[in-house]
Amino acid sequence: MDRMKFDAKALQSRLAGKMIGCRLHFFPTVDSTNRVALRFAREGAPEGTVVLADRQTAGRGRLDRIWQSPPGCNLYISILLRPAIAPAEAPQITLMSGVAVAEMLSLLCPAGVGLKWPNDVQVRGRKICGILTELRIAGRAVEAVVVGIGVNVNMAGADFDPAYRETATSLSQETEQTHSREDLAYLLCERFEQWYETFLREGFAPVREGWLARSEMAGKRVRVHFRDEVQEGVVAGIDHDGALLLTDALGAIRRITAGDASILKG
Ligand code: BTN
């Protein structure tokens, strides 16, 4: 793995005047950028605040998993938003973030970038990015949304935890080049800002279209685990609110609002 110092100052000056990145907090080491961003949210930090780290000691994944976060190679970034949405609409922001990340990655890796519901960006079917959206709720309203994005940038295959070696990838593995994390962070903030503005102005419909255009799931048979429940079916798309639509064995359409989906072979 090539370890490189992250130039947060250079990134900060490139983000001057932007909404996403209006405040940038960089930490060489932190437990979790999401946890820190949630604390900033509680302390009143403005929308667009970004927390970045070179390394996380307790990177959080979905469903209580750990996000492998070694130093000097990847992007660990959390973006603080304050949209006027209901808690049930927050998953739409996860899907929107996936579209922004997929667009950013497609600029550097033109082939094979795709989205897997609800929060994965993949290249050739291998996970390159995970997204964890966490909320701060006051009464019934969303006070803040923190979108945590982990992108495997310059991580070598051998550095992945053996459990993920076959199913994960990095941008350097896919392109056989080392990439500037500052450039990627800049592009990500830029794409994210564009999509977030679209979402606030026009709602979920354009995000849904962008997501479906990049999804690798339509027509595929999937199994979705959620807590103790397992559902299987053929993906018919996503609903107007971001729920996964599955056609079951009897031809009925089921809406799945949360879970961990895997595409079944054959
Ligand atoms: C997943 O696929 O399970 C989601 C992984 C999200 C990881 C990112 S890294 C930056 C941010 N800080 C965290 O602690 N988690 C997210």
GROMACS .gro file of C-alpha atoms and ligand atoms in nm:
model
  282
    1MET     CA    1   0.000   0.000   0.000
    2ASP     CA    2   0.138   0.347  -0.088
    3ARG     CA    3   0.090   0.570   0.214
    4MET     CA    4   0.053   0.937   0.132
    5LYS     CA    5   0.002   1.243   0.346
    6PHE     CA    6  -0.336   1.406   0.299
    7ASP     CA    7  -0.313   1.776   0.203
    8ALA     CA    8  -0.622   1.911   0.377
    9LYS     CA    9  -0.518   2.276   0.327
   10ALA     CA   10  -0.506   2.235  -0.051
   11LEU     CA   11  -0.849   2.074  -0.047
   12GLN     CA   12  -0.991   2.346   0.177
   13SER     CA   13  -0.881   2.621  -0.060
   14ARG     CA   14  -1.031   2.440  -0.360
   15LEU     CA   15  -1.363   2.409  -0.175
   16ALA     CA   16  -1.378   2.781  -0.088
   17GLY     CA   17  -1.718   2.923  -0.184
   18LYS     CA   18  -1.888   2.583  -0.209
   19MET     CA   19  -2.175   2.477   0.013
   20ILE     CA   20  -2.051   2.119   0.066
   21GLY     CA   21  -1.711   2.176   0.224
   22CYS     CA   22  -1.787   2.527   0.355
   23ARG     CA   23  -1.620   2.401   0.674
   24LEU     CA   24  -1.364   2.126   0.653
   25HIS     CA   25  -1.233   1.943   0.959
   26PHE     CA   26  -0.945   1.707   0.894
   27PHE     CA   27  -0.814   1.459   1.151
   28PRO     CA   28  -0.504   1.241   1.103
   29THR     CA   29  -0.672   0.982   1.328
   30VAL     CA   30  -1.025   0.969   1.460
   31ASP     CA   31  -1.250   0.694   1.588
   32SER     CA   32  -1.526   0.762   1.334
   33THR     CA   33  -1.584   1.068   1.114
   34ASN     CA   34  -1.960   1.004   1.147
   35ARG     CA   35  -1.941   1.023   1.524
   36VAL     CA   36  -1.745   1.348   1.507
   37ALA     CA   37  -1.984   1.497   1.248
   38LEU     CA   38  -2.283   1.407   1.470
   39ARG     CA   39  -2.113   1.589   1.757
   40PHE     CA   40  -2.056   1.894   1.535
   41ALA     CA   41  -2.425   1.874   1.438
   42ARG     CA   42  -2.525   1.880   1.805
   43GLU     CA   43  -2.300   2.184   1.856
   44GLY     CA   44  -2.475   2.373   1.573
   45ALA     CA   45  -2.232   2.330   1.282
   46PRO     CA   46  -2.375   2.450   0.950
   47GLU     CA   47  -2.502   2.243   0.662
   48GLY     CA   48  -2.217   2.145   0.431
   49THR     CA   49  -1.966   2.084   0.713
   50VAL     CA   50  -1.732   1.805   0.610
   51VAL     CA   51  -1.529   1.581   0.841
   52LEU     CA   52  -1.240   1.390   0.686
   53ALA     CA   53  -0.986   1.156   0.838
   54ASP     CA   54  -0.671   0.986   0.720
   55ARG     CA   55  -0.744   0.690   0.946
   56GLN     CA   56  -1.034   0.567   1.161
   57THR     CA   57  -0.990   0.346   1.462
   58ALA     CA   58  -1.360   0.255   1.487
   59GLY     CA   59  -1.500   0.319   1.139
   60ARG     CA   60  -1.869   0.238   1.146
   61GLY     CA   61  -2.039   0.027   0.881
   62ARG     CA   62  -2.407  -0.055   0.842
   63LEU     CA   63  -2.569  -0.314   1.064
   64ASP     CA   64  -2.305  -0.266   1.335
   65ARG     CA   65  -2.020  -0.374   1.112
   66ILE     CA   66  -1.669  -0.229   1.128
   67TRP     CA   67  -1.541  -0.030   0.828
   68GLN     CA   68  -1.177  -0.115   0.767
   69SER     CA   69  -0.999   0.223   0.775
   70PRO     CA   70  -0.619   0.201   0.743
   71PRO     CA   71  -0.411   0.521   0.712
   72GLY     CA   72  -0.268   0.688   0.401
   73CYS     CA   73  -0.477   0.527   0.132
   74ASN     CA   74  -0.855   0.573   0.141
   75LEU     CA   75  -1.125   0.835   0.180
   76TYR     CA   76  -1.324   0.852   0.505
   77ILE     CA   77  -1.559   1.145   0.483
   78SER     CA   78  -1.877   1.256   0.659
   79ILE     CA   79  -2.103   1.531   0.527
   80LEU     CA   80  -2.344   1.718   0.753
   81LEU     CA   81  -2.679   1.819   0.603
   82ARG     CA   82  -2.985   1.989   0.746
   83PRO     CA   83  -3.265   1.913   0.500
   84ALA     CA   84  -3.630   1.972   0.593
   85ILE     CA   85  -3.733   1.607   0.559
   86ALA     CA   86  -3.910   1.345   0.769
   87PRO     CA   87  -3.696   1.064   0.918
   88ALA     CA   88  -3.859   0.816   0.677
   89GLU     CA   89  -3.719   1.014   0.381
   90ALA     CA   90  -3.357   0.986   0.495
   91PRO     CA   91  -3.287   0.666   0.295
   92GLN     CA   92  -3.341   0.876  -0.019
   93ILE     CA   93  -3.033   1.074   0.082
   94THR     CA   94  -2.832   0.752   0.098
   95LEU     CA   95  -2.940   0.665  -0.256
   96MET     CA   96  -2.863   1.021  -0.372
   97SER     CA   97  -2.516   0.994  -0.219
   98GLY     CA   98  -2.458   0.667  -0.404
   99VAL     CA   99  -2.539   0.836  -0.734
  100ALA     CA  100  -2.295   1.120  -0.654
  101VAL     CA  101  -2.016   0.873  -0.564
  102ALA     CA  102  -2.084   0.659  -0.872
  103GLU     CA  103  -2.060   0.966  -1.096
  104MET     CA  104  -1.733   1.070  -0.932
  105LEU     CA  105  -1.584   0.721  -0.972
  106SER     CA  106  -1.701   0.695  -1.333
  107LEU     CA  107  -1.484   0.996  -1.420
  108LEU     CA  108  -1.175   0.793  -1.325
  109CYS     CA  109  -1.289   0.442  -1.391
  110PRO     CA  110  -1.517   0.458  -1.693
  111ALA     CA  111  -1.621   0.090  -1.701
  112GLY     CA  112  -1.816  -0.114  -1.455
  113VAL     CA  113  -1.927   0.134  -1.185
  114GLY     CA  114  -2.268   0.034  -1.049
  115LEU     CA  115  -2.500   0.074  -0.753
  116LYS     CA  116  -2.634  -0.194  -0.521
  117TRP     CA  117  -2.932  -0.109  -0.301
  118PRO     CA  118  -2.924   0.046  -0.055
  119ASN     CA  119  -2.577   0.180   0.008
  120ASP     CA  120  -2.303   0.018  -0.199
  121VAL     CA  121  -2.110   0.144  -0.496
  122GLN     CA  122  -1.940  -0.135  -0.682
  123VAL     CA  123  -1.697  -0.183  -0.967
  124ARG     CA  124  -1.738  -0.506  -1.166
  125GLY     CA  125  -1.961  -0.629  -0.886
  126ARG     CA  126  -1.707  -0.566  -0.609
  127LYS     CA  127  -1.768  -0.315  -0.334
  128ILE     CA  128  -1.555   0.000  -0.362
  129CYS     CA  129  -1.760   0.233  -0.142
  130GLY     CA  130  -2.004   0.207   0.146
  131ILE     CA  131  -2.238   0.476   0.275
  132LEU     CA  132  -2.371   0.506   0.627
  133THR     CA  133  -2.639   0.769   0.687
  134GLU     CA  134  -2.705   0.862   1.049
  135LEU     CA  135  -2.965   1.104   1.182
  136ARG     CA  136  -3.006   1.348   1.466
  137ILE     CA  137  -3.375   1.370   1.543
  138ALA     CA  138  -3.553   1.637   1.749
  139GLY     CA  139  -3.911   1.541   1.828
  140ARG     CA  140  -4.043   1.418   1.494
  141ALA     CA  141  -3.814   1.632   1.281
  142VAL     CA  142  -3.474   1.562   1.135
  143GLU     CA  143  -3.232   1.807   1.289
  144ALA     CA  144  -2.930   1.682   1.098
  145VAL     CA  145  -2.828   1.408   0.858
  146VAL     CA  146  -2.472   1.282   0.852
  147VAL     CA  147  -2.374   1.095   0.537
  148GLY     CA  148  -2.061   0.890   0.596
  149ILE     CA  149  -1.881   0.774   0.285
  150GLY     CA  150  -1.589   0.533   0.275
  151VAL     CA  151  -1.413   0.489  -0.061
  152ASN     CA  152  -1.134   0.239  -0.114
  153VAL     CA  153  -0.889   0.449  -0.316
  154ASN     CA  154  -0.528   0.322  -0.310
  155MET     CA  155  -0.573   0.012  -0.099
  156ALA     CA  156  -0.390  -0.296  -0.229
  157GLY     CA  157  -0.574  -0.627  -0.254
  158ALA     CA  158  -0.352  -0.786   0.011
  159ASP     CA  159  -0.443  -0.513   0.262
  160PHE     CA  160  -0.811  -0.605   0.269
  161ASP     CA  161  -0.933  -0.816   0.555
  162PRO     CA  162  -0.931  -1.175   0.418
  163ALA     CA  163  -1.308  -1.191   0.466
  164TYR     CA  164  -1.354  -0.916   0.203
  165ARG     CA  165  -1.070  -0.992  -0.040
  166GLU     CA  166  -1.297  -1.157  -0.295
  167THR     CA  167  -1.583  -0.910  -0.268
  168ALA     CA  168  -1.414  -0.571  -0.226
  169THR     CA  169  -1.196  -0.362  -0.453
  170SER     CA  170  -1.025  -0.023  -0.470
  171LEU     CA  171  -0.984   0.241  -0.737
  172SER     CA  172  -0.611   0.167  -0.771
  173GLN     CA  173  -0.682  -0.203  -0.818
  174GLU     CA  174  -0.937  -0.124  -1.089
  175THR     CA  175  -0.729   0.134  -1.277
  176GLU     CA  176  -0.374   0.016  -1.197
  177GLN     CA  177  -0.291   0.373  -1.095
  178THR     CA  178  -0.249   0.559  -0.768
  179HIS     CA  179  -0.507   0.835  -0.722
  180SER     CA  180  -0.498   1.168  -0.539
  181ARG     CA  181  -0.736   1.151  -0.245
  182GLU     CA  182  -0.759   1.532  -0.243
  183ASP     CA  183  -0.879   1.530  -0.607
  184LEU     CA  184  -1.130   1.258  -0.527
  185ALA     CA  185  -1.258   1.437  -0.217
  186TYR     CA  186  -1.299   1.755  -0.421
  187LEU     CA  187  -1.486   1.577  -0.701
  188LEU     CA  188  -1.703   1.396  -0.449
  189CYS     CA  189  -1.802   1.719  -0.271
  190GLU     CA  190  -1.877   1.882  -0.605
  191ARG     CA  191  -2.095   1.594  -0.737
  192PHE     CA  192  -2.261   1.565  -0.398
  193GLU     CA  193  -2.350   1.935  -0.392
  194GLN     CA  194  -2.506   1.914  -0.740
  195TRP     CA  195  -2.718   1.613  -0.651
  196TYR     CA  196  -2.819   1.755  -0.315
  197GLU     CA  197  -2.937   2.077  -0.479
  198THR     CA  198  -3.135   1.873  -0.732
  199PHE     CA  199  -3.290   1.668  -0.450
  200LEU     CA  200  -3.391   1.980  -0.255
  201ARG     CA  201  -3.533   2.149  -0.565
  202GLU     CA  202  -3.702   1.859  -0.744
  203GLY     CA  203  -3.738   1.585  -0.485
  204PHE     CA  204  -3.648   1.219  -0.521
  205ALA     CA  205  -3.771   1.163  -0.882
  206PRO     CA  206  -3.446   1.269  -1.062
  207VAL     CA  207  -3.236   1.084  -0.803
  208ARG     CA  208  -3.445   0.772  -0.863
  209GLU     CA  209  -3.380   0.798  -1.238
  210GLY     CA  210  -3.006   0.851  -1.184
  211TRP     CA  211  -2.997   0.559  -0.944
  212LEU     CA  212  -3.185   0.321  -1.175
  213ALA     CA  213  -2.959   0.416  -1.466
  214ARG     CA  214  -2.657   0.300  -1.264
  215SER     CA  215  -2.814   0.010  -1.079
  216GLU     CA  216  -2.690  -0.341  -1.142
  217MET     CA  217  -2.990  -0.503  -0.982
  218ALA     CA  218  -3.285  -0.465  -1.218
  219GLY     CA  219  -3.415  -0.805  -1.326
  220LYS     CA  220  -3.175  -0.992  -1.096
  221ARG     CA  221  -3.279  -1.238  -0.828
  222VAL     CA  222  -3.178  -1.113  -0.484
  223ARG     CA  223  -3.197  -1.219  -0.122
  224VAL     CA  224  -3.249  -0.947   0.138
  225HIS     CA  225  -3.167  -1.002   0.505
  226PHE     CA  226  -3.317  -0.773   0.764
  227ARG     CA  227  -3.287  -0.867   1.130
  228ASP     CA  228  -3.434  -1.220   1.141
  229GLU     CA  229  -3.623  -1.193   0.814
  230VAL     CA  230  -3.506  -1.312   0.474
  231GLN     CA  231  -3.690  -1.218   0.154
  232GLU     CA  232  -3.616  -1.333  -0.199
  233GLY     CA  233  -3.738  -1.208  -0.532
  234VAL     CA  234  -3.656  -1.048  -0.864
  235VAL     CA  235  -3.576  -0.678  -0.857
  236ALA     CA  236  -3.848  -0.476  -1.027
  237GLY     CA  237  -3.689  -0.139  -0.945
  238ILE     CA  238  -3.713   0.113  -0.665
  239ASP     CA  239  -4.027   0.290  -0.554
  240HIS     CA  240  -4.098   0.665  -0.552
  241ASP     CA  241  -3.955   0.681  -0.198
  242GLY     CA  242  -3.646   0.462  -0.247
  243ALA     CA  243  -3.786   0.128  -0.123
  244LEU     CA  244  -3.662  -0.177  -0.315
  245LEU     CA  245  -3.936  -0.344  -0.520
  246LEU     CA  246  -3.917  -0.722  -0.541
  247THR     CA  247  -4.140  -0.953  -0.741
  248ASP     CA  248  -4.196  -1.263  -0.528
  249ALA     CA  249  -4.255  -1.623  -0.645
  250LEU     CA  250  -4.631  -1.557  -0.679
  251GLY     CA  251  -4.577  -1.247  -0.892
  252ALA     CA  252  -4.670  -1.004  -0.616
  253ILE     CA  253  -4.462  -0.691  -0.569
  254ARG     CA  254  -4.310  -0.645  -0.224
  255ARG     CA  255  -4.164  -0.323  -0.090
  256ILE     CA  256  -3.843  -0.358   0.110
  257THR     CA  257  -3.744  -0.053   0.308
  258ALA     CA  258  -3.430  -0.178   0.484
  259GLY     CA  259  -3.189  -0.467   0.471
  260ASP     CA  260  -2.876  -0.615   0.325
  261ALA     CA  261  -2.921  -0.736  -0.033
  262SER     CA  262  -2.713  -0.994  -0.216
  263ILE     CA  263  -2.748  -1.076  -0.582
  264LEU     CA  264  -2.801  -1.450  -0.633
  265LYS     CA  265  -2.610  -1.631  -0.907
  266GLY     CA  266  -2.789  -1.804  -1.194
  267BTN     C1  267  -2.119   0.019   0.491
  267BTN     O1  268  -2.110  -0.018   0.375
  267BTN     O2  269  -2.141  -0.063   0.582
  267BTN     C2  270  -2.108   0.165   0.525
  267BTN     C3  271  -1.966   0.205   0.549
  267BTN     C4  272  -1.949   0.354   0.577
  267BTN     C5  273  -1.806   0.388   0.613
  267BTN     C6  274  -1.785   0.536   0.625
  267BTN     S1  275  -1.614   0.579   0.637
  267BTN     C7  276  -1.656   0.742   0.677
  267BTN     C8  277  -1.776   0.736   0.768
  267BTN     N1  278  -1.735   0.723   0.907
  267BTN     C9  279  -1.772   0.606   0.959
  267BTN     O3  280  -1.747   0.569   1.076
  267BTN     N2  281  -1.837   0.533   0.868
  267BTN    C10  282  -1.852   0.605   0.743
   0.00000   0.00000   0.00000
